Coordinates of C-alpha atoms and ligand atoms in Angstrom, one line a residue:
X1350 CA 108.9 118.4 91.0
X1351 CA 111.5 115.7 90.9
X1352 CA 115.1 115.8 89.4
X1353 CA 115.4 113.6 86.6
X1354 CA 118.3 110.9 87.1
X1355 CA 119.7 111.5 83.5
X1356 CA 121.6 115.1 82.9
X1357 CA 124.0 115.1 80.1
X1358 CA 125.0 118.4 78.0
X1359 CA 121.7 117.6 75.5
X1360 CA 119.4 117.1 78.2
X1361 CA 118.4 119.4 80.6
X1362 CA 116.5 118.5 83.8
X1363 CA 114.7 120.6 86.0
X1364 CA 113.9 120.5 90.1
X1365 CA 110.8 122.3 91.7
X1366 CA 113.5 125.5 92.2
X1367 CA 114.0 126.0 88.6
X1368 CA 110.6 127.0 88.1
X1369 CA 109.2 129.5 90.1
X1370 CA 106.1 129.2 91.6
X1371 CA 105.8 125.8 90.5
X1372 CA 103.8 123.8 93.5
X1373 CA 104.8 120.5 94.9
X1374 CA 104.6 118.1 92.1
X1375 CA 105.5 114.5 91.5
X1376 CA 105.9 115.8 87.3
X1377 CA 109.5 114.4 86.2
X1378 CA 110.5 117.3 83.7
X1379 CA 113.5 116.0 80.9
X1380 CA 114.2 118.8 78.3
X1381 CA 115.5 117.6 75.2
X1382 CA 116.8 119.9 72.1
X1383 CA 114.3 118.6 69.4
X1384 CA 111.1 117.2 68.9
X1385 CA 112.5 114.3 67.2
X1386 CA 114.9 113.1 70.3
X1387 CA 111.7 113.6 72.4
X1388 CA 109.7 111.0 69.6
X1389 CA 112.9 109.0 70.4
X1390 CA 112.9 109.3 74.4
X1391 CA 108.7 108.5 74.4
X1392 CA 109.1 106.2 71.7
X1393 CA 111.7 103.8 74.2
X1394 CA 109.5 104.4 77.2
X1395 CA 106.5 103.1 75.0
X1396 CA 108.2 100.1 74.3
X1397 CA 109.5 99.2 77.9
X1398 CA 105.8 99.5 78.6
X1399 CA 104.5 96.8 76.1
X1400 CA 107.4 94.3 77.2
X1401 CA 106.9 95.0 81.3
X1402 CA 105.5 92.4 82.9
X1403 CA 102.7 92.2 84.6
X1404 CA 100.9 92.8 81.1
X1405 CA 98.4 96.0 81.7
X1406 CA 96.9 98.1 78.6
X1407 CA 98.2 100.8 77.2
X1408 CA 96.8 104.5 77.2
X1409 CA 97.1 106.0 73.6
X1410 CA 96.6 109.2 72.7
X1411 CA 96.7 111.5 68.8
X1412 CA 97.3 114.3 67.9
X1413 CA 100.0 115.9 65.9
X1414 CA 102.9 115.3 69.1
X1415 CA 102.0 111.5 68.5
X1416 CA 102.9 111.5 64.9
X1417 CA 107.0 111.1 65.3
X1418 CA 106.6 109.4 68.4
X1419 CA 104.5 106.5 66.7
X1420 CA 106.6 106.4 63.6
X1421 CA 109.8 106.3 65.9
X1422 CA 108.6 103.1 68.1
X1423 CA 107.5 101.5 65.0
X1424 CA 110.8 101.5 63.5
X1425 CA 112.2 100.7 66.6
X1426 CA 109.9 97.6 66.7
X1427 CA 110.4 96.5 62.8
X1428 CA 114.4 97.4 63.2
X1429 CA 114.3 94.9 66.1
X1430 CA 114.1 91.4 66.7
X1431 CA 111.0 89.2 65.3
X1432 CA 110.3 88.1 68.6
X1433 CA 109.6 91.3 70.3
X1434 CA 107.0 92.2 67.3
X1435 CA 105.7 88.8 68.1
X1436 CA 105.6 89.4 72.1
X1437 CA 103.5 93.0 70.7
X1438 CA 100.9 91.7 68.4
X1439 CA 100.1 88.6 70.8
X1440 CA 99.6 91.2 74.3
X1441 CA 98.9 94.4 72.3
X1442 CA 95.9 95.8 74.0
X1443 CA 95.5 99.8 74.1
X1444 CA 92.5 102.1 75.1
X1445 CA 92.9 105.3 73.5
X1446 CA 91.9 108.9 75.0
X1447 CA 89.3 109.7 72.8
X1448 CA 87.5 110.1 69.6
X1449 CA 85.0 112.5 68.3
X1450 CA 81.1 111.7 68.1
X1451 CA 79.7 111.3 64.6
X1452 CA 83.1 109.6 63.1
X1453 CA 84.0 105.9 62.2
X1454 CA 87.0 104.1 61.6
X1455 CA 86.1 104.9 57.5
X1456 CA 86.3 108.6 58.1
X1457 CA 90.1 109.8 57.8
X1458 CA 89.6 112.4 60.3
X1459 CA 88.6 110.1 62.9
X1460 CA 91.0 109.1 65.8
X1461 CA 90.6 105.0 65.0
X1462 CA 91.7 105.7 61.1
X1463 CA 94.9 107.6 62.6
X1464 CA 95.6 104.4 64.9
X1465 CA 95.0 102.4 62.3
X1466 CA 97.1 103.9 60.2
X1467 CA 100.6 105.2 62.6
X1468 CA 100.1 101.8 64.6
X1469 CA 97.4 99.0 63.6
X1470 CA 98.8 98.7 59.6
X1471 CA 102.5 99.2 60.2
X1472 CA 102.7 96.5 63.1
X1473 CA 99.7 94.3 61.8
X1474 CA 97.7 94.7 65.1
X1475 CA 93.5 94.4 65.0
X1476 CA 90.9 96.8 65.5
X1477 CA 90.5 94.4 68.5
X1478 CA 93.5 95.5 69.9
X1479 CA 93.6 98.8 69.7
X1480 CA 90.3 100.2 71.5
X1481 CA 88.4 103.5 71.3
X1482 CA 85.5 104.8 71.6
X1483 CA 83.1 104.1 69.2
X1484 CA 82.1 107.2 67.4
X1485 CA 79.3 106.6 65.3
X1486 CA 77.3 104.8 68.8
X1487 CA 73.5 105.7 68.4
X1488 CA 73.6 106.8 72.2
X1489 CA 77.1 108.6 72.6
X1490 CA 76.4 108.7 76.3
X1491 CA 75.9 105.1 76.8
X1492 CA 78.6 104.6 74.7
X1493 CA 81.2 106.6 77.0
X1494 CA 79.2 104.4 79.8
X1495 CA 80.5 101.0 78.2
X1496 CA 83.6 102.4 76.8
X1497 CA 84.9 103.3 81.1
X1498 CA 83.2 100.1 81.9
X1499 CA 85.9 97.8 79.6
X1500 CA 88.5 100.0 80.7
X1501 CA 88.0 99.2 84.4
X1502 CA 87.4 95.5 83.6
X1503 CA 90.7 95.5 82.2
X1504 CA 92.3 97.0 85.1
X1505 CA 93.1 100.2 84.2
X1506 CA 96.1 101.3 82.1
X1507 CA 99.7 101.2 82.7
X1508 CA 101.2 103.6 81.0
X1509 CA 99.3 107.1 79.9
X1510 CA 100.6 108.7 77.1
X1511 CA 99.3 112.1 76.8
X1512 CA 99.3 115.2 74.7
X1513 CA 98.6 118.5 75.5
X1514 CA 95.9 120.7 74.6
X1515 CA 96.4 124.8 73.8
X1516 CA 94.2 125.4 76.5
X1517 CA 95.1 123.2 79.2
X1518 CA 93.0 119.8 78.0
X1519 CA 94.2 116.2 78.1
X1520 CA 92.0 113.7 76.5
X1521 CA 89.0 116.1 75.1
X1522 CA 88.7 117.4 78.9
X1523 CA 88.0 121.0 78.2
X1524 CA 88.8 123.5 80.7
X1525 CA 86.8 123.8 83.8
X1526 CA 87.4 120.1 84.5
X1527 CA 87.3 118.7 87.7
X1528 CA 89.6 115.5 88.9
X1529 CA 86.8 113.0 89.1
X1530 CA 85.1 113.8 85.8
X1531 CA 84.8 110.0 84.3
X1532 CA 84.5 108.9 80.7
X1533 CA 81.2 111.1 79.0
X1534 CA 80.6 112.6 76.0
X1535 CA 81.7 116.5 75.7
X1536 CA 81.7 119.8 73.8
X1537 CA 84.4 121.0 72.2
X1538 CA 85.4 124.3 72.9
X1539 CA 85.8 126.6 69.6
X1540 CA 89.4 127.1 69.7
X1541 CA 89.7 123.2 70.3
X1542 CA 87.8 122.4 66.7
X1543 CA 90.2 125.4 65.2
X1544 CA 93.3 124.0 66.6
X1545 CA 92.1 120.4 65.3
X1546 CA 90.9 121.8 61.6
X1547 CA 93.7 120.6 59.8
X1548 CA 92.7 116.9 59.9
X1549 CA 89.4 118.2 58.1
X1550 CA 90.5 120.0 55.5
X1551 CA 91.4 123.3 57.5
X1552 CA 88.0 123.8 58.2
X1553 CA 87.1 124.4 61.7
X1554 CA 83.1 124.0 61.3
X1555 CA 83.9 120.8 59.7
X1556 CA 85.4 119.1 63.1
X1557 CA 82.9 117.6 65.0
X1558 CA 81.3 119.3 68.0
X1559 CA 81.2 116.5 70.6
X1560 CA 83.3 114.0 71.4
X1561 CA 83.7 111.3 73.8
X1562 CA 86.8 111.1 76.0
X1563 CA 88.1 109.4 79.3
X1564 CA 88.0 111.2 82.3
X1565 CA 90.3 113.0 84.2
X1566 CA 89.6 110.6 86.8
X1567 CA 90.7 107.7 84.1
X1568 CA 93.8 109.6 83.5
X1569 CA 95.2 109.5 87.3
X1570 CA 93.9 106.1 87.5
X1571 CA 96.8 105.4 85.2
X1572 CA 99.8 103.5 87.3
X1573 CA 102.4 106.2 85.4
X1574 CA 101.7 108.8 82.5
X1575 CA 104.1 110.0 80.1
X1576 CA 103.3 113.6 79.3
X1577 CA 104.5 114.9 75.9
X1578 CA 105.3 118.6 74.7
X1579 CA 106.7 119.8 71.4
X1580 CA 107.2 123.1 69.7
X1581 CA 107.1 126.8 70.5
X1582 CA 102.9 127.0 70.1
X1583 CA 102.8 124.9 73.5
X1584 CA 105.3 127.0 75.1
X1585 CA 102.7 129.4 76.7
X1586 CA 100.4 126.6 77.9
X1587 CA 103.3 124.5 79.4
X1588 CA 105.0 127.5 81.0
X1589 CA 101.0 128.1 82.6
X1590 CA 101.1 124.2 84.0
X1591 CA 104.7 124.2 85.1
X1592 CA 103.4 127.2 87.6
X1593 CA 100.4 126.3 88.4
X1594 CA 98.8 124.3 91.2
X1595 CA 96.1 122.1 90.6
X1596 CA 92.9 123.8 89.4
X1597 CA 90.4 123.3 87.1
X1598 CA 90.5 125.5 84.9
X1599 CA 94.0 124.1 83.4
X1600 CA 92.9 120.4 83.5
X1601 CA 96.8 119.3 82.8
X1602 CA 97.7 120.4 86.0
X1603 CA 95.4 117.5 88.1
X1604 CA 98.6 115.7 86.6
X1605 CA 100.9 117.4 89.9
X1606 CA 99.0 115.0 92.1
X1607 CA 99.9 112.5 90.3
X1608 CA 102.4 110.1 91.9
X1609 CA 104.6 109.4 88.4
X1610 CA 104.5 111.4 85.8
X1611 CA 107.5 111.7 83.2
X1612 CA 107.4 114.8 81.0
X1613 CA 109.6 115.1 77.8
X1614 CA 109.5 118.9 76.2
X1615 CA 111.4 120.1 73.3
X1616 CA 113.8 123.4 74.3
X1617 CA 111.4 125.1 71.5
X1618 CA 108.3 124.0 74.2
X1619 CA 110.7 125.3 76.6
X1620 CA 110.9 128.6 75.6
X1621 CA 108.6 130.8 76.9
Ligands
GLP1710 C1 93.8 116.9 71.0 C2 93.5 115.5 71.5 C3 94.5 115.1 72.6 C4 95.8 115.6 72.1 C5 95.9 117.1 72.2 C6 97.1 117.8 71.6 O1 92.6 117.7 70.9 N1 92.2 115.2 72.0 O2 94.5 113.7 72.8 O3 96.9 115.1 72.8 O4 94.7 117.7 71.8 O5 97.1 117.7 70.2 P1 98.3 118.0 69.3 O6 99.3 117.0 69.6 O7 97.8 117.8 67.9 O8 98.7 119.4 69.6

């Protein structure tokens, strides 16, 4: 694991030796105290991505991490100047993770009425621009099919942003997952539709079952990923992929061979 270049007295930044057992690893770990300074951090690197040049799409996840982190780049981007919201909604083009089989943009649990809402409404960008899956296909399969297809075409992503699952997932890529799994259509484990409930109500039958998501493979594709972590519930899980080497059965930890990966964790996410 790589040392950060940024240590002050709020950050802390760990090397490979700080965490034992933890394998060779090209995962840049910054510790921040809150989760709101990470929203802030992630939020920054989110916008250095949509002004780099050359253009390439973004990869966007949800989830509850995302929630501050979208709210805090778009009032970055309305608190700035009208020309960098101009530059965004003329080269906006992101490919989300995921989305769940069944749902449409209508239905407020699915992911494309959460990216409408935290990004599409506040900065005035089109369903065109921000891309998922499309959820209510009549042949899920095919659809994951097309959906990897018009990612390729567009030349993969740039930047990753990324959550992290309770058991290990990124994406909806459910533990065992091997590296080259591709975009497809998937089963969502049990404690996967608990953990997700609250966006239906609290009810855990109520989450759909399947859902299509990119691929690991996808994922590492990516030319740098920005791996998120907030609050003491993820402390176990983050402690298990800062130790471990790559395996499938803790899909995050692919992420070690990964070239450029940038992780921002709370201390609370820290604090196992
Ligand atoms: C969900 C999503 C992921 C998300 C992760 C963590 O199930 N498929 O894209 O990043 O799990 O979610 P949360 O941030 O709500 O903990």
């Amino acid at each position: 694991m790589r040392t950060s270049s940024v240590t002050t007295t709020e950050e802390r930044c760990c090397a490979a030796g700080e965490q034992p057992g933890s394998p060779d690893s090209g995962i840049q770990l910054q510790v921040l105290p809150t989760a709101e300074a990470v929203a802030e951090q992630a939020a920054l690197a989110l916008l250095d991505a949509c002004l780099a040049r050359p253009r390439r799409p973004l990869g966007l996840a949800t989830g509850r991490t995302m929630v501050p982190i979208y709210a805090a780049f778009t009032a970055m981007v309305q608190g700035g100047s009208p020309r960098t919201l101009e530059t965004l909604r003329n080269h906006w083009r992101s490919f989300n993770l995921d989305e769940y089989v069944g749902l449409g943009p209508e239905d407020p649990g699915s992911f494309a009425a959460d990216m409408r809402a935290s990004l599409g409404q506040p900065l005035g960008l089109s369903t065109a621009q921000l891309l998922l899956p499309d959820g209510r296909a009549a042949d899920p399969d095919a659809e994951a099919q097309r959906y990897g297809a018009a990612l390729r075409e567009a030349g993969g992503v740039g930047l990753q942003v990324l959550g992290l699952g309770l058991n290990g997932h990124v994406g909806f890529n459910e533990p065992p997952c091997a590296a080259d799994r591709r975009c497809r259509c998937v089963s969502l484990r049990a404690s996967t539709r608990q953990a997700n409930a609250a966006a239906f109500g609290g009810d855990p039958s109520r989450v759909p079952e399947r859902a299509i998501t990119l691929g690991l493979a996808e994922i590492l594709e990516a030319e740098r990923i920005l791996l998120v972590v907030t609050g003491a519930a993820k402390a176990p899980v983050l402690r298990r992929l800062l130790q471990s080497s790559p395996s499938a059965d803790l899909p995050a930890s692919w992420l070690h061979r990964h070239p450029r990966v940038r992780l921002l964790a709370d201390a609370a996410a820290m604090a196992a």
